[in-house]
Coordinates of C-alpha atoms in Angstrom, one line a residue:
Chain A
M18 CA 0.0 0.0 0.0
V19 CA 1.4 3.4 -1.0
S20 CA 0.8 6.0 1.6
N21 CA 2.0 9.5 2.4
L22 CA 3.6 8.1 5.5
D23 CA 7.0 7.7 3.8
K24 CA 6.9 11.2 2.4
V25 CA 7.2 13.3 5.5
D26 CA 9.2 16.4 4.7
P27 CA 11.5 17.4 7.6
R28 CA 11.1 21.0 6.4
E29 CA 7.4 20.7 7.1
I30 CA 8.1 19.6 10.7
Q31 CA 10.5 22.5 11.0
M32 CA 7.9 24.9 9.8
L33 CA 5.3 23.5 12.2
Q34 CA 7.8 23.8 15.0
Q35 CA 8.3 27.4 14.1
Y36 CA 4.5 28.0 14.1
L37 CA 4.3 26.3 17.5
N38 CA 7.1 28.5 18.9
E39 CA 5.3 31.6 17.6
F40 CA 2.0 30.6 19.1
G41 CA 3.9 29.9 22.4
Q42 CA 5.4 33.4 22.4
E43 CA 2.0 35.0 21.6
I44 CA 0.3 33.0 24.4
Q45 CA 3.0 34.2 26.8
T46 CA 2.5 37.9 25.7
Y47 CA -1.3 37.7 26.0
S48 CA -1.0 35.9 29.4
A49 CA 1.3 38.7 30.7
Q50 CA -1.2 41.3 29.5
L51 CA -4.0 39.4 31.2
E52 CA -2.0 39.3 34.5
L53 CA -1.4 43.0 34.3
L54 CA -5.1 43.7 33.6
E55 CA -6.1 41.5 36.5
Q56 CA -3.7 43.3 38.8
R57 CA -5.0 46.7 37.8
R58 CA -8.6 45.7 38.1
I59 CA -8.0 44.4 41.7
E60 CA -6.1 47.6 42.4
S61 CA -9.1 49.7 41.3
L62 CA -11.5 47.6 43.3
T63 CA -9.3 47.9 46.4
A64 CA -9.2 51.7 45.9
V65 CA -13.0 51.7 45.8
D66 CA -13.1 49.8 49.0
T67 CA -10.6 52.2 50.6
I68 CA -12.6 55.2 49.5
N69 CA -15.8 53.8 50.8
T70 CA -14.2 53.0 54.2
I71 CA -12.7 56.4 54.6
K72 CA -16.0 58.0 53.5
E73 CA -17.8 56.1 56.2
N74 CA -15.3 56.9 58.9
P75 CA -13.8 60.2 57.9
K76 CA -12.5 61.1 61.4
N77 CA -10.6 57.8 61.8
T78 CA -6.8 57.7 61.6
V79 CA -5.4 56.0 58.6
L80 CA -2.0 54.3 58.5
L81 CA -0.1 55.3 55.5
Q82 CA 2.6 52.9 54.5
I83 CA 5.9 54.6 53.6
G84 CA 7.9 51.5 52.7
G85 CA 10.1 49.2 54.7
G86 CA 7.2 48.1 56.8
A87 CA 6.9 51.6 58.3
S88 CA 3.7 53.6 58.5
I89 CA 2.7 57.0 59.6
K90 CA -0.7 58.1 61.1
V91 CA -2.6 60.4 58.8
K92 CA -6.0 62.0 58.6
P93 CA -7.7 63.2 55.4
V94 CA -7.5 66.9 55.2
E95 CA -10.5 67.1 52.9
E96 CA -12.9 64.2 53.6
D97 CA -14.7 64.2 50.3
T98 CA -11.9 65.0 48.0
I99 CA -10.0 62.5 45.9
L100 CA -7.3 63.3 43.4
L101 CA -7.7 61.0 40.4
N102 CA -5.3 60.4 37.6
I103 CA -7.3 60.2 34.4
G104 CA -4.3 59.5 32.2
S105 CA -2.1 61.6 30.0
D106 CA -0.5 63.2 33.1
V107 CA -3.8 64.8 34.1
V108 CA -5.1 64.6 37.7
V109 CA -8.7 65.8 38.5
E110 CA -10.2 66.5 41.9
K111 CA -13.3 64.5 42.4
T112 CA -15.7 63.5 45.2
C113 CA -15.5 60.1 46.8
D114 CA -18.6 58.9 45.0
E115 CA -17.5 60.2 41.6
T116 CA -14.1 58.5 42.0
A117 CA -15.7 55.2 43.2
S118 CA -18.0 55.3 40.1
Y119 CA -15.1 56.0 37.8
L120 CA -13.0 53.3 39.2
T121 CA -15.8 50.8 39.2
D122 CA -16.5 51.6 35.5
R123 CA -12.8 51.0 34.7
A124 CA -12.8 47.7 36.6
T125 CA -15.9 46.6 34.5
E126 CA -14.1 47.6 31.3
M127 CA -11.0 45.7 32.4
E128 CA -13.1 42.7 33.2
A129 CA -14.6 42.7 29.7
L130 CA -11.2 43.0 28.2
E131 CA -9.9 40.1 30.4
K132 CA -12.7 37.9 29.1
K133 CA -11.8 38.7 25.5
L134 CA -8.1 38.0 26.2
T135 CA -8.9 34.7 28.0
E136 CA -11.0 33.6 24.9
S137 CA -8.1 34.6 22.6
I138 CA -5.6 32.6 24.7
S139 CA -7.9 29.6 24.8
N140 CA -8.3 29.7 21.0
M141 CA -4.5 30.1 20.5
Q142 CA -4.0 27.2 22.9
K143 CA -6.3 25.0 20.9
Q144 CA -4.5 25.9 17.7
A145 CA -1.1 25.2 19.3
N146 CA -2.3 21.9 20.5
E147 CA -3.4 21.0 17.0
I148 CA 0.0 21.9 15.6
A149 CA 1.7 19.9 18.4
K150 CA -0.4 16.9 17.4
K151 CA 0.6 17.4 13.8
I152 CA 4.2 17.5 14.7
E153 CA 3.9 14.4 16.8
N154 CA 2.3 12.5 14.0
A155 CA 4.8 13.8 11.5
Y156 CA 7.7 12.6 13.8
K157 CA 6.0 9.2 14.1
Q158 CA 5.7 8.9 10.4
L159 CA 9.3 9.9 9.9
Q160 CA 10.4 7.3 12.4
T161 CA 8.3 4.6 10.7
A162 CA 9.8 5.6 7.3
Q163 CA 13.4 5.5 8.8
Q164 CA 12.8 2.1 10.3
K165 CA 11.5 0.8 6.9
Q166 CA 14.8 1.9 5.3
Chain B
M248 CA 24.4 29.3 2.6
N249 CA 27.5 28.8 0.4
N250 CA 25.2 27.8 -2.5
I251 CA 23.3 31.1 -2.4
P252 CA 24.7 33.7 -4.9
P253 CA 26.2 36.8 -3.3
K254 CA 23.5 39.0 -4.9
V255 CA 20.7 37.0 -3.3
Q256 CA 22.6 36.9 0.1
N257 CA 22.7 40.7 -0.1
Q258 CA 19.0 40.8 -0.9
L259 CA 18.3 38.5 2.0
A260 CA 20.3 40.7 4.4
M261 CA 18.3 43.7 3.1
L262 CA 15.1 41.8 3.6
Q263 CA 16.0 41.1 7.2
Q264 CA 16.9 44.8 7.7
V265 CA 13.6 46.0 6.2
Q266 CA 11.7 43.5 8.4
Q267 CA 13.5 44.9 11.6
Q268 CA 12.7 48.4 10.5
L269 CA 9.1 47.5 10.0
Q270 CA 8.9 46.0 13.4
T271 CA 10.3 49.1 15.0
I272 CA 7.9 51.3 13.2
L273 CA 5.0 49.1 14.1
Q274 CA 6.0 49.3 17.8
Q275 CA 6.3 53.0 17.6
K276 CA 3.0 53.4 15.9
A277 CA 1.3 51.2 18.5
S278 CA 2.8 53.3 21.3
F279 CA 1.7 56.6 19.7
E280 CA -1.8 55.2 19.1
M281 CA -2.0 54.1 22.7
A282 CA -0.9 57.6 23.9
A283 CA -3.5 59.2 21.6
K284 CA -6.2 56.9 22.9
E285 CA -5.3 57.7 26.5
A286 CA -5.4 61.5 25.8
R287 CA -8.8 61.2 24.0
K288 CA -10.1 59.3 27.1
A289 CA -8.7 62.0 29.4
I290 CA -10.4 64.7 27.2
E291 CA -13.7 62.8 27.5
E292 CA -13.3 62.5 31.2
L293 CA -12.5 66.2 31.6
S294 CA -15.5 67.2 29.5
S295 CA -17.8 65.6 32.0
A296 CA -16.1 67.4 34.9
K297 CA -17.5 70.8 36.2
E298 CA -16.2 74.0 34.6
D299 CA -14.5 75.0 37.8
A300 CA -13.1 71.6 38.5
V301 CA -9.6 71.6 40.0
V302 CA -7.2 70.0 37.5
Y303 CA -3.5 69.3 38.0
T304 CA -0.9 68.2 35.4
T305 CA 2.0 66.1 36.3
I306 CA 5.4 67.7 35.5
G307 CA 8.1 65.3 36.5
S308 CA 7.6 64.5 40.2
V309 CA 5.4 67.5 40.9
M310 CA 1.7 68.3 40.1
M311 CA 0.8 71.7 39.0
Q312 CA -2.7 73.2 39.2
K313 CA -4.1 74.4 35.9
D314 CA -7.5 75.6 34.7
K315 CA -9.6 73.0 32.9
A316 CA -9.7 74.9 29.6
S317 CA -5.9 75.1 29.3
V318 CA -5.5 71.4 30.1
E319 CA -8.2 70.5 27.5
A320 CA -6.3 72.6 24.9
D321 CA -3.0 70.9 25.8
L322 CA -4.6 67.5 25.5
N323 CA -6.2 68.4 22.1
D324 CA -2.7 69.6 20.9
K325 CA -1.2 66.3 22.2
V326 CA -3.8 64.3 20.3
E327 CA -3.2 66.3 17.1
T328 CA 0.6 65.8 17.3
L329 CA 0.3 62.1 18.1
E330 CA -2.2 61.6 15.2
L331 CA 0.3 63.3 12.8
R332 CA 3.1 61.1 14.0
V333 CA 0.9 58.0 13.5
K334 CA 0.1 59.2 10.0
S335 CA 3.8 59.7 9.2
L336 CA 4.6 56.3 10.6
E337 CA 1.8 54.8 8.5
K338 CA 3.5 56.3 5.4
Q339 CA 6.8 54.9 6.4
E340 CA 5.2 51.5 7.1
K341 CA 3.6 51.4 3.6
A342 CA 6.9 52.3 1.9
L343 CA 8.8 49.6 3.8
Q344 CA 6.0 47.1 3.1
T345 CA 6.3 47.8 -0.6
K346 CA 10.1 47.5 -0.4
F347 CA 9.7 44.2 1.6
E348 CA 7.4 42.8 -1.1
Q349 CA 9.7 43.8 -3.9
L350 CA 12.7 42.2 -2.2
Q351 CA 10.7 39.1 -1.5
Q352 CA 9.7 38.9 -5.2
Q353 CA 13.3 39.5 -6.3
I354 CA 14.6 36.8 -4.0
Q355 CA 11.9 34.3 -5.1
S356 CA 12.6 34.9 -8.8
A357 CA 16.4 34.6 -8.2
V358 CA 15.9 31.3 -6.3
Q359 CA 13.6 30.0 -8.9
G360 CA 16.1 31.0 -11.6
T361 CA 18.9 29.2 -9.8
A362 CA 16.7 26.2 -9.3
G363 CA 15.7 26.3 -13.1
A364 CA 19.4 26.6 -14.1
G365 CA 20.3 23.7 -11.9
A366 CA 17.4 21.6 -13.1
G367 CA 19.7 19.6 -15.4
T368 CA 22.0 18.6 -12.6
P369 CA 21.0 15.7 -10.4
P370 CA 19.5 16.7 -7.0
S371 CA 21.7 16.3 -4.0
A372 CA 20.8 13.6 -1.5
N373 CA 19.2 14.9 1.7

């Protein structure tokens, strides 16, 4: 029986390996972005929590960490004022509620982005798995062909 | 590599160089586009703030208070400049893309020509 098994081109395997490497690199980049987004989203939600807590107890002393495990006792000078960085080196003064709403919106946006990224990563992973299977089959075919010789 | 004619080797080196240049330009373009997007978002956010809102701009490690209108004007200028840079990079990208395709074609035809010329000779064993 004549089959394609004996006709595996090593260059094809090399090409598939290259594709696999590229997919691997892309998955790594996307995963790093996903991690960063997750970190920023959690940071935003933590800030919302902090704002709400300070708003509820404005007279309470807050411990401000200054690094090295050291903290200083502080009290908000203006209880309902937050300075918010809105990007492009611009900082706007907002109320606690406005800031919390802005940060919550950003967190929702980031969550949606995270979902998209996760989908993309899973699709790429599927494609990479398919390529890996193809490489494995090609290697097997190559080995069979070599054994026949 | 020894079998590749010097002319083709030269073209291959040029192709790699063009590819690198293209990558650099694409990275720069992406970074400018991101900055423009961020500035547009800041303008959008500022427009929803009150007219007398207190606005600061970061200059190095200090923040300086400015009036909302002047910050908006600065941001609009920034967007304009960034968009111009993106356009200029797009032009460079197109030119490099054309150069890349031309070189690719030249190399392909040179390789095919070499293969055609060597068609009479028996293929070497792999």
